[in-house]
Coordinates of C-alpha atoms in Angstrom, one line a residue:
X1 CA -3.0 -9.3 10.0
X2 CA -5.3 -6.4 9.9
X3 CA -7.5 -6.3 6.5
X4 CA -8.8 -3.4 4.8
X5 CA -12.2 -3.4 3.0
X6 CA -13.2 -5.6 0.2
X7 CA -12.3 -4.5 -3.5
X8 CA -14.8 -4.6 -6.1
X9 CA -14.5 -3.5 -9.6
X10 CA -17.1 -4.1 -11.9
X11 CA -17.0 -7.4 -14.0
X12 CA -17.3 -8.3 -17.5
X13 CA -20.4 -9.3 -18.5
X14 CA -18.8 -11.6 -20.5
X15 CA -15.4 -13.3 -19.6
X16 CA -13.6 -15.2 -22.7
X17 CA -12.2 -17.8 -20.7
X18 CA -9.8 -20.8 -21.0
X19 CA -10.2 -23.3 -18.5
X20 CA -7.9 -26.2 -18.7
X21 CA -7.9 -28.8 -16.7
X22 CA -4.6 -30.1 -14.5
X23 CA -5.5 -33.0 -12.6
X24 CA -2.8 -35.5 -10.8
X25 CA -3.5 -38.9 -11.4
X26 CA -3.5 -39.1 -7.0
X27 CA -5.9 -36.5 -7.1
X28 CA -8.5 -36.0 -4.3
X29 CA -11.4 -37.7 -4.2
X30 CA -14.8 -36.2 -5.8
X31 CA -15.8 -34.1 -3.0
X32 CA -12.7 -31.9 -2.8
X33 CA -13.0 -28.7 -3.9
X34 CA -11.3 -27.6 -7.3
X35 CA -9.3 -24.7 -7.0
X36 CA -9.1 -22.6 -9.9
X37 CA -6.3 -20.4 -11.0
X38 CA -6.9 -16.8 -12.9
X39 CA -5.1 -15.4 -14.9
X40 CA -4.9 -11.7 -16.5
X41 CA -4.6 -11.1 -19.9
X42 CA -0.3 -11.2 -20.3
X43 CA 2.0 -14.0 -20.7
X44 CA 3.7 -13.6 -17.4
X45 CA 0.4 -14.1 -15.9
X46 CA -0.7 -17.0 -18.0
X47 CA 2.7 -18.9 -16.9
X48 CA 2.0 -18.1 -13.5
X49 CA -1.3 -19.6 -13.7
X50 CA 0.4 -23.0 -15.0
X51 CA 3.2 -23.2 -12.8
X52 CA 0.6 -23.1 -9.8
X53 CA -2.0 -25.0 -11.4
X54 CA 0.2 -28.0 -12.2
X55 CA 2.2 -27.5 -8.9
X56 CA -1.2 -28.0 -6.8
X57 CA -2.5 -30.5 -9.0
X58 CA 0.9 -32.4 -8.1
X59 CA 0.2 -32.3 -5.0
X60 CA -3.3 -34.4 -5.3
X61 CA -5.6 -31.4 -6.0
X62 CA -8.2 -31.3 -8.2
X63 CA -6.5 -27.4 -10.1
X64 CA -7.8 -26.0 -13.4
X65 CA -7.0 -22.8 -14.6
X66 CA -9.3 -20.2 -16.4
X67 CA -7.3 -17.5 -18.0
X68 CA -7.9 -14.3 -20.0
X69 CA -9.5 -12.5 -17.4
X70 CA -8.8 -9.4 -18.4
X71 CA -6.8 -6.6 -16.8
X72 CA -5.6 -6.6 -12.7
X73 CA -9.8 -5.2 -12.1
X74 CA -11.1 -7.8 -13.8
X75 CA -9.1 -10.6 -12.4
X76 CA -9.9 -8.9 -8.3
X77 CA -13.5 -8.6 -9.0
X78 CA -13.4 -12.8 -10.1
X79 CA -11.0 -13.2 -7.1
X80 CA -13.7 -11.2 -5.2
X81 CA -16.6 -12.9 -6.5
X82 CA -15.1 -16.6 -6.2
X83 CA -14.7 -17.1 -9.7
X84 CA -11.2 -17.8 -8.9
X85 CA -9.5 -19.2 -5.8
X86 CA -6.2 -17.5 -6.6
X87 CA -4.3 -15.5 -8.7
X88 CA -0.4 -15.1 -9.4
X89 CA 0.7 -11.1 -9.1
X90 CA 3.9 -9.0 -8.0
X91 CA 3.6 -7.4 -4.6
X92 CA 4.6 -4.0 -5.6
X93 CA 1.5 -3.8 -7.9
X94 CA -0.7 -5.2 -5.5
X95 CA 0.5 -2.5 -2.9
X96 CA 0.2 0.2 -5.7
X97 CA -3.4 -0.8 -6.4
X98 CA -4.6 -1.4 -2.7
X99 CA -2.6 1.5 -1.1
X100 CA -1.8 3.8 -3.4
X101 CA -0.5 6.1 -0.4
X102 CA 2.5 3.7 0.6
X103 CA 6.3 4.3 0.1
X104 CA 7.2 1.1 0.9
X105 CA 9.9 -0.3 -1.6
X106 CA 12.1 -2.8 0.0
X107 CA 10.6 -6.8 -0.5
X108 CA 10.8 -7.4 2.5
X109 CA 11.2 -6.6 6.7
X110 CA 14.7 -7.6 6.5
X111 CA 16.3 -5.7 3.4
X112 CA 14.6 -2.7 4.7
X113 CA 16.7 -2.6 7.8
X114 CA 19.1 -3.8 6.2
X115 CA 18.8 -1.1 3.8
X116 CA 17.8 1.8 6.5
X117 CA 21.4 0.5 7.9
X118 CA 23.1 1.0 4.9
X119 CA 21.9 4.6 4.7
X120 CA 22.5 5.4 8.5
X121 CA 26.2 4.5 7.2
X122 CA 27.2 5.2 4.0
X123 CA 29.2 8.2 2.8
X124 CA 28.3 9.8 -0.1
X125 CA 25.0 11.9 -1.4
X126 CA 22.9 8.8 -0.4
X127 CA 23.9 9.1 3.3
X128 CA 22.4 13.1 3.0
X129 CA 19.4 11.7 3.0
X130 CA 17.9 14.4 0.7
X131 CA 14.5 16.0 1.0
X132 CA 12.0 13.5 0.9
X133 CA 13.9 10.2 0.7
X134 CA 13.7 7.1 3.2
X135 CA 15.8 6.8 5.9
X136 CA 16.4 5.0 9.3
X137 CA 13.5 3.3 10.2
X138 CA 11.0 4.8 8.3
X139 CA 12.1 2.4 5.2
X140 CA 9.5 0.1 4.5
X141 CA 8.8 -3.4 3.2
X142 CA 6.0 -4.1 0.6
X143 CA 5.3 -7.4 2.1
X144 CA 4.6 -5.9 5.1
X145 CA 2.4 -3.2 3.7
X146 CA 0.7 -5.5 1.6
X147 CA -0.1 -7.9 4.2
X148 CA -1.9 -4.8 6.0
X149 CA -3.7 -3.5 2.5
X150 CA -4.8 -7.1 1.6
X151 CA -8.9 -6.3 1.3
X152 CA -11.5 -8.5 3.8
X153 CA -11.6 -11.9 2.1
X154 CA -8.6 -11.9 0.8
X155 CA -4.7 -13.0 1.6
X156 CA -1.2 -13.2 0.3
X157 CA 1.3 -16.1 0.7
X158 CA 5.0 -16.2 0.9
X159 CA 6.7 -13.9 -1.6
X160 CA 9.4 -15.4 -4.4
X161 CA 12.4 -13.2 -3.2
X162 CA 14.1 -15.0 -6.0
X163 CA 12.4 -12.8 -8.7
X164 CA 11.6 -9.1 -8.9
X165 CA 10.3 -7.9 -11.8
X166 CA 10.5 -4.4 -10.6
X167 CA 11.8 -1.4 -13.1
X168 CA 15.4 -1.3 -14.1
X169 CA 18.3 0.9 -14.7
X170 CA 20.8 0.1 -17.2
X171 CA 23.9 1.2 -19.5
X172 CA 24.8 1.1 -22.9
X173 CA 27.3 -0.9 -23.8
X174 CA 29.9 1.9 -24.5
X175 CA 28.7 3.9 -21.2
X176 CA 29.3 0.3 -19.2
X177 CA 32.9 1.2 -19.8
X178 CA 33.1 4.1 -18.4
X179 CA 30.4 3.8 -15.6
X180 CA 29.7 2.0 -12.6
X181 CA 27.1 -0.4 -13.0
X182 CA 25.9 0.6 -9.7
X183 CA 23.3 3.1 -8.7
X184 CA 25.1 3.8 -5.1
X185 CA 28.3 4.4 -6.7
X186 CA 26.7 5.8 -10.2
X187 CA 24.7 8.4 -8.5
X188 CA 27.3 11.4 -8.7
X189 CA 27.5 10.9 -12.1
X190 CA 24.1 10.8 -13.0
X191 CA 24.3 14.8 -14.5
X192 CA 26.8 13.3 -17.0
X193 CA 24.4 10.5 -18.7
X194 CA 21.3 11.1 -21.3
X195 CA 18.8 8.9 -20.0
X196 CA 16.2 6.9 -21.4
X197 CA 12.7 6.7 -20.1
X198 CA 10.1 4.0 -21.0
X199 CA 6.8 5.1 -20.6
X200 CA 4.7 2.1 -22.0
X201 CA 3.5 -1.4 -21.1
X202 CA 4.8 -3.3 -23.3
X203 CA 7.0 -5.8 -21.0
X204 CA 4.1 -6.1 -18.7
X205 CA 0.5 -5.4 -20.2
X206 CA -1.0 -5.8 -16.9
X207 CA 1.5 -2.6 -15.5
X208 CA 0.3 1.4 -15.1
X209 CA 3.0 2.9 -17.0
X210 CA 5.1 5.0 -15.2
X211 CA 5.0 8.7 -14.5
X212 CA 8.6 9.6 -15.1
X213 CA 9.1 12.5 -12.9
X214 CA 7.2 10.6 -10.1
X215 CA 8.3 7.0 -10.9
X216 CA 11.8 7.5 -11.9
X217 CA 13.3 11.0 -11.8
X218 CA 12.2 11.5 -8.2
X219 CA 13.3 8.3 -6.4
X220 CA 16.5 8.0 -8.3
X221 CA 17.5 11.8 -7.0
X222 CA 16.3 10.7 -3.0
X223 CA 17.7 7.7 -2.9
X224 CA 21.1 7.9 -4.4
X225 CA 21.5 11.7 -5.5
X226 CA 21.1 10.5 -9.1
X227 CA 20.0 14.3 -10.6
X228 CA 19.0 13.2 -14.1
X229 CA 19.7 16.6 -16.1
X230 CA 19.1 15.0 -19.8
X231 CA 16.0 12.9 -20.5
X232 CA 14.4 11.3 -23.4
X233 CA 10.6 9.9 -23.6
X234 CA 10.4 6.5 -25.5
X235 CA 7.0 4.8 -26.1
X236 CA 8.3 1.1 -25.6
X237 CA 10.6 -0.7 -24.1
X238 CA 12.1 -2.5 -27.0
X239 CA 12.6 1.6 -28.9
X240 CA 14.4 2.5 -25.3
X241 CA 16.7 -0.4 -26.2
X242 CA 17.6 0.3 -30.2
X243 CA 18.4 4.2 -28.8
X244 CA 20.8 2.6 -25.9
X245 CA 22.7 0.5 -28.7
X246 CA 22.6 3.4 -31.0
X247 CA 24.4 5.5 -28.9
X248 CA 21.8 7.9 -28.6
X249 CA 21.6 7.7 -24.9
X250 CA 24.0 6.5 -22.3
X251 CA 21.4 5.0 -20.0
X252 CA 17.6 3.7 -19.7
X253 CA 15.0 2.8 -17.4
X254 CA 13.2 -0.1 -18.2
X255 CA 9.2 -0.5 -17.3
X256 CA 10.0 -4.4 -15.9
X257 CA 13.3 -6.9 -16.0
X258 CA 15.5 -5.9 -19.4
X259 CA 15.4 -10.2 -19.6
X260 CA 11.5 -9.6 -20.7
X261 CA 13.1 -7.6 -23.7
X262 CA 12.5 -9.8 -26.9
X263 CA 15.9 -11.4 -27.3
X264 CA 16.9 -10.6 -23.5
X265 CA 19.1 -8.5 -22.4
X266 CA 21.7 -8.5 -24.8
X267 CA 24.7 -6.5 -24.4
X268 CA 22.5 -3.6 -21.8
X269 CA 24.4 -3.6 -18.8
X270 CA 22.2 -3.4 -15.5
X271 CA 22.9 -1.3 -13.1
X272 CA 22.2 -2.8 -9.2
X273 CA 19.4 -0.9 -7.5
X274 CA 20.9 -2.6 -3.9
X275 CA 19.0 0.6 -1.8
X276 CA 15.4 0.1 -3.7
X277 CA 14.9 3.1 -6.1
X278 CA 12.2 1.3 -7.4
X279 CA 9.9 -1.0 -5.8
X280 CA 10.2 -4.5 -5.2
X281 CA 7.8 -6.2 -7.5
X282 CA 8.0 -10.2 -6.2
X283 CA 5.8 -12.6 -7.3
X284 CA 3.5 -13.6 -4.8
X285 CA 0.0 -15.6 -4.9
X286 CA -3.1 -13.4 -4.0
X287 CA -6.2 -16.6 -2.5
X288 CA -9.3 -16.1 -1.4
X289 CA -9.0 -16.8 2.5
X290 CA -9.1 -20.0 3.8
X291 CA -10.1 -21.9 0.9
X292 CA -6.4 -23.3 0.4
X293 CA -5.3 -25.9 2.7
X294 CA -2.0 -25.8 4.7
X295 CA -0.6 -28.6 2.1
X296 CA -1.7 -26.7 -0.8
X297 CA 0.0 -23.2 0.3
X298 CA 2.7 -25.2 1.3
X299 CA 2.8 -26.2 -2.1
X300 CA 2.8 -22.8 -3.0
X301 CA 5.7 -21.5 -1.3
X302 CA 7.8 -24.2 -2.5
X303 CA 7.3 -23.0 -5.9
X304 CA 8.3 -19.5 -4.5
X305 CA 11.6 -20.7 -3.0
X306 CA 12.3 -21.6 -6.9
X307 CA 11.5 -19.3 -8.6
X308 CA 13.9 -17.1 -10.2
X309 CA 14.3 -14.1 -12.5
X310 CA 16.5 -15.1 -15.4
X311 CA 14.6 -18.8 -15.7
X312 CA 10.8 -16.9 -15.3
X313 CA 12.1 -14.2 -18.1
X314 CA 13.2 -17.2 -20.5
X315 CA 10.1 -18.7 -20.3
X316 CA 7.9 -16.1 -20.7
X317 CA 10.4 -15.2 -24.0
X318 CA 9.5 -18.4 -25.0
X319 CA 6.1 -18.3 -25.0
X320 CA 5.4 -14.8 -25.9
X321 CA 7.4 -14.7 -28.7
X322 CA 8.1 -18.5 -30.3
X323 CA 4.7 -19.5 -29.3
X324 CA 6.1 -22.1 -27.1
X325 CA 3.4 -23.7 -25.0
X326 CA 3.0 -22.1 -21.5
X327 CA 1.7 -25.6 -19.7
X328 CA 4.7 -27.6 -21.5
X329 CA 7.4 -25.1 -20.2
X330 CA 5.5 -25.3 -16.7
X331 CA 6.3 -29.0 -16.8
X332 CA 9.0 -28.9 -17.8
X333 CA 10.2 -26.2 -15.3
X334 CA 8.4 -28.0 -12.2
X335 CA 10.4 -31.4 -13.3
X336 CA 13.8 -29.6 -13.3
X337 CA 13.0 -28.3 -9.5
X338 CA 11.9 -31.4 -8.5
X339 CA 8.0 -29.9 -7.4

């Protein structure tokens, strides 16, 4: 894997830190190294941060995790620094952030040919392949482009292909019955819908907020002929949601998962993105290389090969707004899957 040069953003000269300690009672001996576990200042992050902490520390290693670290910046430059030994992130924001140039948006090598097929083949204004969209072989996976991105020092694991917490596209209620909750089949019929555009961070605090011309007009148009003729601006998710079940607009695009929406999704409808509009945002562990064992990554991607959307979005509900306790859920979800 070919590794670009080091990232370094300036650290805090101060970092408010939690650092909790999750040791197995078969943890390794007093000369093993601790690995600690960062953590950005959002709840998704701070879950993250359990989940793995526990999960290594179940595995006989001495894991704490210090959280708080501030926004993506601050949590590289402590990744960078050796602060921390790893951090939980999605891969699409990785790839935005490291190669800001890339139009990768498929997770992974397979569903992009499996999606490059799919365009070669399909009928319909997504097989036109209009000006500017990805076609053939020239779509993309973000693991792929991340694993070439990845700055000196640094490396990715095994992505969660179970979860993708990339943007979404859904319907109203009353629009659900007349649509098709599907952006390959819903794309002629885009000019018919007023859509809803989120604009904030609100579902994930750690996220640029989109550009909506660049982010979400443009890709929907290139990939499935989606020519969005009627838009509306909302400052947060959760007012993109009351103006869906108000009538006021057929359709919105949500900054994350709608399941991160206080409440859930509710009644929203989402529509399938099966051709990658919008790019793949998997979870995936960012380490410092070579200071994680083959047992401890291993470790690692069995909590990937768990993890899912609809159980990470409950939790992170949970905690963000019942003030459930992020290292109790993280038991408790490790338990259930037997990690």
């Amino acid at each position: 894997m070919r590794l670009a040069g080091s990232v370094r953003a300036t650290a805090r000269a101060v970092l408010v830190v939690s650092v909790v300690a999750v040791v197995a009672a078969c943890a390794s001996g007093p000369g093993a190294p601790t690995i600690t576990v960062g953590a950005g200042d959002s709840v998704q992050s701070e879950v993250l941060a359990e989940i793995y902490a526990q999960a290594l520390a179940r595995s006989g290693t001495s894991a704490v995790t210090r959280k708080h670290l501030g926004k993506r910046a601050d949590y590289l430059a402590a990744l960078d620094a050796g602060t921390i030994t790893v951090v939980a992130d999605t891969s699409g924001d990785l790839l935005t952030t490291f190669d800001s140039s890339s139009a990768a948006t498929a997770p992974d090598q397979d569903t992009a040919t499996a999606v490059a097929q799919q365009r070669t083949t399909a009928s319909g204004p997504a097989a036109a392949s209009p000006a500017g969209a990805a076609a053939g072989p020239d779509v993309v996976s973000v693991a792929d482009d991340l694993s070439r991105s990845v700055p000196a020092g640094l490396a990715v694991s095994d992505i969660a292909d179970g979860i993708d917490l990339r943007p979404q596209f859904a319907l109203s209620p009353a629009a659900a019955t007349r649509y098709p909750a599907d952006l390959a089949h819903l794309g002629p019929e885009c000019a018919q819908l007023s859509v809803g555009i989120a604009t904030g961070h609100e579902l994930d605090p750690l996220r640029t907020p989109p550009d909506p011309r660049r982010d979400v007009l443009t890709p929907l148009r290139e990939v499935y002929g989606c020519d969005i003729t009627r838009h509306t601006e909302f400052d947060s998710d959760v007012q993109l949601r009351q103006a869906l079940l108000d009538g006021r607009v057929d359709a919105g695009v949500f900054t994350s998962a709608v399941g991160l929406l206080p409440g859930g999704a509710g009644d929203l409808v989402v529509a399938g993105d099966p051709e990658y509009a919008f790019r793949a945002r998997n979870v995936i562990p960012l380490l410092r290389q070579g200071e994680l064992d083959q047992q401890q990554l291993k470790k690692l991607n069995y909590v990937a090969g768990e993890l899912t959307t609809a159980e990470f979005t409950e939790i992170v509900r949970s905690v963000r707004d019942e003030h459930a306790s992020a290292a109790d859920l993280a038991r408790g979800w490790l338990d259930a899957h037997s990690l």
